[in-house]
């Protein structure tokens, strides 16, 4: 059953793959990038987007496959950009978010990642990870991707882009993959 521990990750984002690999190798799961152009739907729910992506990716690969959707939710902006994070990152970027928060003291935010996993394109398992934090006053750091340079996790003073070790240890993605790995090993033990 060793081959069953190999899975695929449908994403064009190499950073996401590296983050997943860094953790999954510690729990004996091999994950490969499936570089397919995954079609995205618009939905207010990350779960719905990730599920759609996983089914779409399975149809093209016929492999046990993960798709993931993530977003940054800012409390003072009623959760914006949330599921629209990708578009907002491309249009406004980190600077645009800082501008929207000019003069706003309340800077609480969280990142959420939803993993959807399917082995048959029909049954889809969902795993969620979240990390609380706040939006920085300035863009800081060069590591990571997306909104990492403006997100400071709770209990820390550096942004994710300044401290990749912390990001790897506590990120939303790490937590979603931890939940996935626990379930994956558990069901492997029962096959
Ligand atoms: P995606 O659609 O799941 O790829 O993610 C939506 C957007 O959220 C990305 O384009 C990033 O801007 C942002 N995002 C998701 N995860 C992270 C992260 O781990 N760090 C920083 N930004 C992220």
PDB file of C-alpha atoms and ligand atoms in Angstrom:
ATOM      1  CA  UNK A   1       0.000   0.000   0.000  1.00  0.00           C
ATOM      2  CA  UNK A   2       3.106   2.253  -0.005  1.00  0.00           C
ATOM      3  CA  UNK A   3       2.120   3.767  -3.354  1.00  0.00           C
ATOM      4  CA  UNK A   4      -1.102   5.036  -1.813  1.00  0.00           C
ATOM      5  CA  UNK A   5       0.953   7.497   0.180  1.00  0.00           C
ATOM      6  CA  UNK A   6       1.659   9.423  -3.008  1.00  0.00           C
ATOM      7  CA  UNK A   7      -0.693  12.252  -3.745  1.00  0.00           C
ATOM      8  CA  UNK A   8      -0.879  15.186  -6.147  1.00  0.00           C
ATOM      9  CA  UNK A   9      -1.443  18.886  -5.502  1.00  0.00           C
ATOM     10  CA  UNK A  10      -3.247  20.753  -8.286  1.00  0.00           C
ATOM     11  CA  UNK A  11      -1.775  24.234  -8.192  1.00  0.00           C
ATOM     12  CA  UNK A  12       0.410  26.542 -10.220  1.00  0.00           C
ATOM     13  CA  UNK A  13       1.747  28.117  -7.012  1.00  0.00           C
ATOM     14  CA  UNK A  14       5.209  26.673  -6.281  1.00  0.00           C
ATOM     15  CA  UNK A  15       5.221  28.292  -2.818  1.00  0.00           C
ATOM     16  CA  UNK A  16       2.137  26.337  -1.801  1.00  0.00           C
ATOM     17  CA  UNK A  17       3.757  23.118  -2.991  1.00  0.00           C
ATOM     18  CA  UNK A  18       6.953  23.819  -1.032  1.00  0.00           C
ATOM     19  CA  UNK A  19       4.969  24.559   2.122  1.00  0.00           C
ATOM     20  CA  UNK A  20       2.976  21.347   1.725  1.00  0.00           C
ATOM     21  CA  UNK A  21       6.091  19.271   0.991  1.00  0.00           C
ATOM     22  CA  UNK A  22       8.009  20.676   3.974  1.00  0.00           C
ATOM     23  CA  UNK A  23       5.351  19.367   6.327  1.00  0.00           C
ATOM     24  CA  UNK A  24       4.105  16.223   4.560  1.00  0.00           C
ATOM     25  CA  UNK A  25       7.566  14.695   4.231  1.00  0.00           C
ATOM     26  CA  UNK A  26       7.769  14.740   8.055  1.00  0.00           C
ATOM     27  CA  UNK A  27       4.681  12.520   8.152  1.00  0.00           C
ATOM     28  CA  UNK A  28       5.745  10.227   5.332  1.00  0.00           C
ATOM     29  CA  UNK A  29       3.422  11.464   2.605  1.00  0.00           C
ATOM     30  CA  UNK A  30       4.842  12.269  -0.824  1.00  0.00           C
ATOM     31  CA  UNK A  31       3.115  15.092  -2.654  1.00  0.00           C
ATOM     32  CA  UNK A  32       3.753  16.015  -6.286  1.00  0.00           C
ATOM     33  CA  UNK A  33       2.725  19.172  -8.039  1.00  0.00           C
ATOM     34  CA  UNK A  34       0.096  18.700 -10.758  1.00  0.00           C
ATOM     35  CA  UNK A  35       0.722  21.765 -12.891  1.00  0.00           C
ATOM     36  CA  UNK A  36      -2.650  21.983 -14.499  1.00  0.00           C
ATOM     37  CA  UNK A  37      -4.477  25.192 -15.165  1.00  0.00           C
ATOM     38  CA  UNK A  38      -7.197  24.691 -12.602  1.00  0.00           C
ATOM     39  CA  UNK A  39     -10.434  26.425 -13.456  1.00  0.00           C
ATOM     40  CA  UNK A  40     -11.670  28.667 -10.618  1.00  0.00           C
ATOM     41  CA  UNK A  41     -15.270  29.483  -9.847  1.00  0.00           C
ATOM     42  CA  UNK A  42     -16.408  32.556  -7.929  1.00  0.00           C
ATOM     43  CA  UNK A  43     -18.093  31.732  -4.651  1.00  0.00           C
ATOM     44  CA  UNK A  44     -18.254  33.294  -1.185  1.00  0.00           C
ATOM     45  CA  UNK A  45     -17.138  29.927   0.232  1.00  0.00           C
ATOM     46  CA  UNK A  46     -13.559  28.632   0.028  1.00  0.00           C
ATOM     47  CA  UNK A  47     -14.951  25.119   0.601  1.00  0.00           C
ATOM     48  CA  UNK A  48     -17.056  25.311  -2.572  1.00  0.00           C
ATOM     49  CA  UNK A  49     -14.151  26.651  -4.634  1.00  0.00           C
ATOM     50  CA  UNK A  50     -11.700  24.014  -3.370  1.00  0.00           C
ATOM     51  CA  UNK A  51     -14.205  21.192  -3.979  1.00  0.00           C
ATOM     52  CA  UNK A  52     -14.840  22.352  -7.526  1.00  0.00           C
ATOM     53  CA  UNK A  53     -11.095  22.607  -8.198  1.00  0.00           C
ATOM     54  CA  UNK A  54     -10.427  19.106  -6.802  1.00  0.00           C
ATOM     55  CA  UNK A  55     -13.102  17.502  -8.988  1.00  0.00           C
ATOM     56  CA  UNK A  56     -11.896  19.440 -12.026  1.00  0.00           C
ATOM     57  CA  UNK A  57      -8.279  18.392 -11.359  1.00  0.00           C
ATOM     58  CA  UNK A  58      -9.246  14.744 -10.820  1.00  0.00           C
ATOM     59  CA  UNK A  59     -10.962  14.625 -14.219  1.00  0.00           C
ATOM     60  CA  UNK A  60      -7.710  15.715 -15.835  1.00  0.00           C
ATOM     61  CA  UNK A  61      -5.242  13.622 -13.842  1.00  0.00           C
ATOM     62  CA  UNK A  62      -7.166  10.581 -12.525  1.00  0.00           C
ATOM     63  CA  UNK A  63      -4.815  10.687  -9.509  1.00  0.00           C
ATOM     64  CA  UNK A  64      -5.513  11.041  -5.772  1.00  0.00           C
ATOM     65  CA  UNK A  65      -5.509  14.814  -5.754  1.00  0.00           C
ATOM     66  CA  UNK A  66      -5.636  17.841  -3.503  1.00  0.00           C
ATOM     67  CA  UNK A  67      -6.852  21.282  -4.455  1.00  0.00           C
ATOM     68  CA  UNK A  68      -6.639  24.154  -2.065  1.00  0.00           C
ATOM     69  CA  UNK A  69      -8.206  27.562  -1.770  1.00  0.00           C
ATOM     70  CA  UNK A  70      -7.078  30.162   0.710  1.00  0.00           C
ATOM     71  CA  UNK A  71      -7.793  33.735   1.616  1.00  0.00           C
ATOM     72  CA  UNK A  72      -7.068  36.647   3.926  1.00  0.00           C
ATOM     73  CA  UNK A  73     -10.022  37.824   6.010  1.00  0.00           C
ATOM     74  CA  UNK A  74      -9.736  41.324   7.533  1.00  0.00           C
ATOM     75  CA  UNK A  75     -12.089  42.076  10.402  1.00  0.00           C
ATOM     76  CA  UNK A  76     -12.365  45.851   9.877  1.00  0.00           C
ATOM     77  CA  UNK A  77     -13.309  45.193   6.230  1.00  0.00           C
ATOM     78  CA  UNK A  78     -16.015  42.658   7.163  1.00  0.00           C
ATOM     79  CA  UNK A  79     -13.882  39.748   6.000  1.00  0.00           C
ATOM     80  CA  UNK A  80     -12.714  41.300   2.721  1.00  0.00           C
ATOM     81  CA  UNK A  81     -10.903  40.144   0.577  1.00  0.00           C
ATOM     82  CA  UNK A  82     -11.682  36.566   1.802  1.00  0.00           C
ATOM     83  CA  UNK A  83     -12.564  34.319  -1.141  1.00  0.00           C
ATOM     84  CA  UNK A  84     -11.666  37.153  -3.525  1.00  0.00           C
ATOM     85  CA  UNK A  85      -8.076  37.341  -2.245  1.00  0.00           C
ATOM     86  CA  UNK A  86      -6.490  36.195  -5.481  1.00  0.00           C
ATOM     87  CA  UNK A  87      -8.194  38.903  -7.547  1.00  0.00           C
ATOM     88  CA  UNK A  88      -7.617  41.567  -4.890  1.00  0.00           C
ATOM     89  CA  UNK A  89      -3.952  40.629  -4.637  1.00  0.00           C
ATOM     90  CA  UNK A  90      -3.582  41.029  -8.408  1.00  0.00           C
ATOM     91  CA  UNK A  91      -5.443  44.343  -8.507  1.00  0.00           C
ATOM     92  CA  UNK A  92      -4.725  46.121  -5.199  1.00  0.00           C
ATOM     93  CA  UNK A  93      -1.820  44.103  -3.794  1.00  0.00           C
ATOM     94  CA  UNK A  94      -0.416  44.565  -0.304  1.00  0.00           C
ATOM     95  CA  UNK A  95      -0.160  48.328  -0.782  1.00  0.00           C
ATOM     96  CA  UNK A  96      -3.819  48.599  -1.678  1.00  0.00           C
ATOM     97  CA  UNK A  97      -4.828  46.730   1.481  1.00  0.00           C
ATOM     98  CA  UNK A  98      -2.653  49.029   3.613  1.00  0.00           C
ATOM     99  CA  UNK A  99      -4.306  52.037   1.950  1.00  0.00           C
ATOM    100  CA  UNK A 100      -7.781  50.666   2.704  1.00  0.00           C
ATOM    101  CA  UNK A 101      -6.736  50.402   6.363  1.00  0.00           C
ATOM    102  CA  UNK A 102      -5.279  53.910   6.597  1.00  0.00           C
ATOM    103  CA  UNK A 103      -6.366  55.448   9.896  1.00  0.00           C
ATOM    104  CA  UNK A 104      -7.943  52.190  11.092  1.00  0.00           C
ATOM    105  CA  UNK A 105      -6.555  51.013  14.437  1.00  0.00           C
ATOM    106  CA  UNK A 106      -8.405  47.667  14.491  1.00  0.00           C
ATOM    107  CA  UNK A 107      -6.198  45.470  12.312  1.00  0.00           C
ATOM    108  CA  UNK A 108      -7.254  41.930  13.245  1.00  0.00           C
ATOM    109  CA  UNK A 109      -7.215  39.430  10.389  1.00  0.00           C
ATOM    110  CA  UNK A 110      -6.912  35.737   9.721  1.00  0.00           C
ATOM    111  CA  UNK A 111      -5.754  33.486   6.930  1.00  0.00           C
ATOM    112  CA  UNK A 112      -7.883  30.460   6.145  1.00  0.00           C
ATOM    113  CA  UNK A 113      -6.969  27.519   3.915  1.00  0.00           C
ATOM    114  CA  UNK A 114      -9.346  24.828   2.711  1.00  0.00           C
ATOM    115  CA  UNK A 115      -8.006  21.593   1.281  1.00  0.00           C
ATOM    116  CA  UNK A 116     -10.242  19.370  -0.813  1.00  0.00           C
ATOM    117  CA  UNK A 117      -9.030  15.803  -1.418  1.00  0.00           C
ATOM    118  CA  UNK A 118     -10.504  13.224  -3.743  1.00  0.00           C
ATOM    119  CA  UNK A 119      -9.440   9.783  -4.921  1.00  0.00           C
ATOM    120  CA  UNK A 120     -12.360   9.196  -7.282  1.00  0.00           C
ATOM    121  CA  UNK A 121     -13.613  12.627  -8.350  1.00  0.00           C
ATOM    122  CA  UNK A 122     -16.855  12.104  -6.463  1.00  0.00           C
ATOM    123  CA  UNK A 123     -16.209  11.722  -2.742  1.00  0.00           C
ATOM    124  CA  UNK A 124     -14.416  14.888  -1.596  1.00  0.00           C
ATOM    125  CA  UNK A 125     -12.969  15.319   1.904  1.00  0.00           C
ATOM    126  CA  UNK A 126     -12.467  18.831   3.261  1.00  0.00           C
ATOM    127  CA  UNK A 127      -9.826  20.003   5.760  1.00  0.00           C
ATOM    128  CA  UNK A 128      -9.589  23.513   7.150  1.00  0.00           C
ATOM    129  CA  UNK A 129      -6.758  25.495   8.737  1.00  0.00           C
ATOM    130  CA  UNK A 130      -6.796  29.007  10.167  1.00  0.00           C
ATOM    131  CA  UNK A 131      -4.234  31.351  11.688  1.00  0.00           C
ATOM    132  CA  UNK A 132      -5.148  34.542  13.548  1.00  0.00           C
ATOM    133  CA  UNK A 133      -3.089  37.694  13.370  1.00  0.00           C
ATOM    134  CA  UNK A 134      -3.110  41.314  12.310  1.00  0.00           C
ATOM    135  CA  UNK A 135      -2.267  43.504   9.339  1.00  0.00           C
ATOM    136  CA  UNK A 136       1.049  45.324   9.681  1.00  0.00           C
ATOM    137  CA  UNK A 137       1.464  49.089   9.162  1.00  0.00           C
ATOM    138  CA  UNK A 138       4.076  48.587   6.450  1.00  0.00           C
ATOM    139  CA  UNK A 139       5.099  45.974   3.899  1.00  0.00           C
ATOM    140  CA  UNK A 140       7.867  43.933   5.538  1.00  0.00           C
ATOM    141  CA  UNK A 141       9.890  40.945   4.323  1.00  0.00           C
ATOM    142  CA  UNK A 142      10.578  39.234   1.034  1.00  0.00           C
ATOM    143  CA  UNK A 143       9.893  35.549   1.689  1.00  0.00           C
ATOM    144  CA  UNK A 144       6.700  33.689   0.902  1.00  0.00           C
ATOM    145  CA  UNK A 145       4.048  35.072  -1.417  1.00  0.00           C
ATOM    146  CA  UNK A 146       0.801  37.007  -1.644  1.00  0.00           C
ATOM    147  CA  UNK A 147      -0.153  38.889   1.497  1.00  0.00           C
ATOM    148  CA  UNK A 148       2.681  37.394   3.602  1.00  0.00           C
ATOM    149  CA  UNK A 149       4.501  40.796   3.819  1.00  0.00           C
ATOM    150  CA  UNK A 150       1.560  42.424   5.645  1.00  0.00           C
ATOM    151  CA  UNK A 151       0.404  39.575   7.919  1.00  0.00           C
ATOM    152  CA  UNK A 152       1.756  39.267  11.480  1.00  0.00           C
ATOM    153  CA  UNK A 153       0.576  36.093  13.234  1.00  0.00           C
ATOM    154  CA  UNK A 154      -0.797  36.415  16.749  1.00  0.00           C
ATOM    155  CA  UNK A 155       1.960  36.254  19.388  1.00  0.00           C
ATOM    156  CA  UNK A 156       4.733  37.276  16.969  1.00  0.00           C
ATOM    157  CA  UNK A 157       6.223  40.593  15.825  1.00  0.00           C
ATOM    158  CA  UNK A 158       7.429  39.671  12.331  1.00  0.00           C
ATOM    159  CA  UNK A 159       5.364  39.198   9.199  1.00  0.00           C
ATOM    160  CA  UNK A 160       5.155  35.792   7.530  1.00  0.00           C
ATOM    161  CA  UNK A 161       7.401  37.228   4.797  1.00  0.00           C
ATOM    162  CA  UNK A 162      10.105  37.966   7.406  1.00  0.00           C
ATOM    163  CA  UNK A 163       9.896  34.617   9.158  1.00  0.00           C
ATOM    164  CA  UNK A 164       9.283  31.576   6.990  1.00  0.00           C
ATOM    165  CA  UNK A 165      10.143  29.182   9.850  1.00  0.00           C
ATOM    166  CA  UNK A 166       7.178  30.492  11.823  1.00  0.00           C
ATOM    167  CA  UNK A 167       4.991  30.419   8.725  1.00  0.00           C
ATOM    168  CA  UNK A 168       5.894  26.776   8.084  1.00  0.00           C
ATOM    169  CA  UNK A 169       5.111  25.897  11.707  1.00  0.00           C
ATOM    170  CA  UNK A 170       1.772  27.644  12.271  1.00  0.00           C
ATOM    171  CA  UNK A 171       0.267  28.729   8.972  1.00  0.00           C
ATOM    172  CA  UNK A 172      -3.310  28.127   7.885  1.00  0.00           C
ATOM    173  CA  UNK A 173      -1.959  25.810   5.164  1.00  0.00           C
ATOM    174  CA  UNK A 174       0.184  23.849   7.626  1.00  0.00           C
ATOM    175  CA  UNK A 175      -2.835  23.399   9.901  1.00  0.00           C
ATOM    176  CA  UNK A 176      -5.072  22.239   7.058  1.00  0.00           C
ATOM    177  CA  UNK A 177      -2.402  19.751   5.956  1.00  0.00           C
ATOM    178  CA  UNK A 178      -2.027  18.520   9.542  1.00  0.00           C
ATOM    179  CA  UNK A 179      -5.750  17.753   9.628  1.00  0.00           C
ATOM    180  CA  UNK A 180      -5.456  16.057   6.243  1.00  0.00           C
ATOM    181  CA  UNK A 181      -2.452  13.936   7.286  1.00  0.00           C
ATOM    182  CA  UNK A 182      -4.160  12.780  10.492  1.00  0.00           C
ATOM    183  CA  UNK A 183      -7.213  11.662   8.518  1.00  0.00           C
ATOM    184  CA  UNK A 184      -5.104  10.168   5.702  1.00  0.00           C
ATOM    185  CA  UNK A 185      -3.007   7.998   8.020  1.00  0.00           C
ATOM    186  CA  UNK A 186      -6.073   7.002   9.978  1.00  0.00           C
ATOM    187  CA  UNK A 187      -7.939   5.744   6.917  1.00  0.00           C
ATOM    188  CA  UNK A 188      -4.773   4.056   5.578  1.00  0.00           C
ATOM    189  CA  UNK A 189      -4.703   2.082   8.805  1.00  0.00           C
ATOM    190  CA  UNK A 190      -8.201   0.827   8.096  1.00  0.00           C
ATOM    191  CA  UNK A 191      -7.873  -0.217   4.440  1.00  0.00           C
TER     192      UNK A 191
HETATM  193  P1  LIG B   1      -5.628  31.010  -3.876  1.00  0.00           P
HETATM  194  O1  LIG B   1      -6.759  31.394  -4.750  1.00  0.00           O
HETATM  195  O2  LIG B   1      -5.959  29.926  -2.915  1.00  0.00           O
HETATM  196  O3  LIG B   1      -4.360  30.738  -4.611  1.00  0.00           O
HETATM  197  O4  LIG B   1      -5.248  32.216  -2.920  1.00  0.00           O
HETATM  198  C1  LIG B   1      -5.849  33.437  -2.993  1.00  0.00           C
HETATM  199  C2  LIG B   1      -4.891  34.546  -2.641  1.00  0.00           C
HETATM  200  O5  LIG B   1      -4.802  34.590  -1.219  1.00  0.00           O
HETATM  201  C3  LIG B   1      -3.478  34.385  -3.138  1.00  0.00           C
HETATM  202  O6  LIG B   1      -3.322  34.980  -4.394  1.00  0.00           O
HETATM  203  C4  LIG B   1      -2.698  35.143  -2.108  1.00  0.00           C
HETATM  204  O7  LIG B   1      -2.668  36.503  -2.467  1.00  0.00           O
HETATM  205  C5  LIG B   1      -3.517  34.964  -0.848  1.00  0.00           C
HETATM  206  N1  LIG B   1      -2.949  33.897  -0.045  1.00  0.00           N
HETATM  207  C6  LIG B   1      -3.372  32.615   0.085  1.00  0.00           C
HETATM  208  N2  LIG B   1      -2.570  31.936   0.895  1.00  0.00           N
HETATM  209  C7  LIG B   1      -1.611  32.785   1.277  1.00  0.00           C
HETATM  210  C8  LIG B   1      -0.475  32.657   2.098  1.00  0.00           C
HETATM  211  O8  LIG B   1      -0.144  31.594   2.635  1.00  0.00           O
HETATM  212  N3  LIG B   1       0.252  33.767   2.253  1.00  0.00           N
HETATM  213  C9  LIG B   1      -0.043  34.959   1.667  1.00  0.00           C
HETATM  214  N4  LIG B   1      -1.077  35.126   0.879  1.00  0.00           N
HETATM  215  C10 LIG B   1      -1.861  34.040   0.682  1.00  0.00           C
END
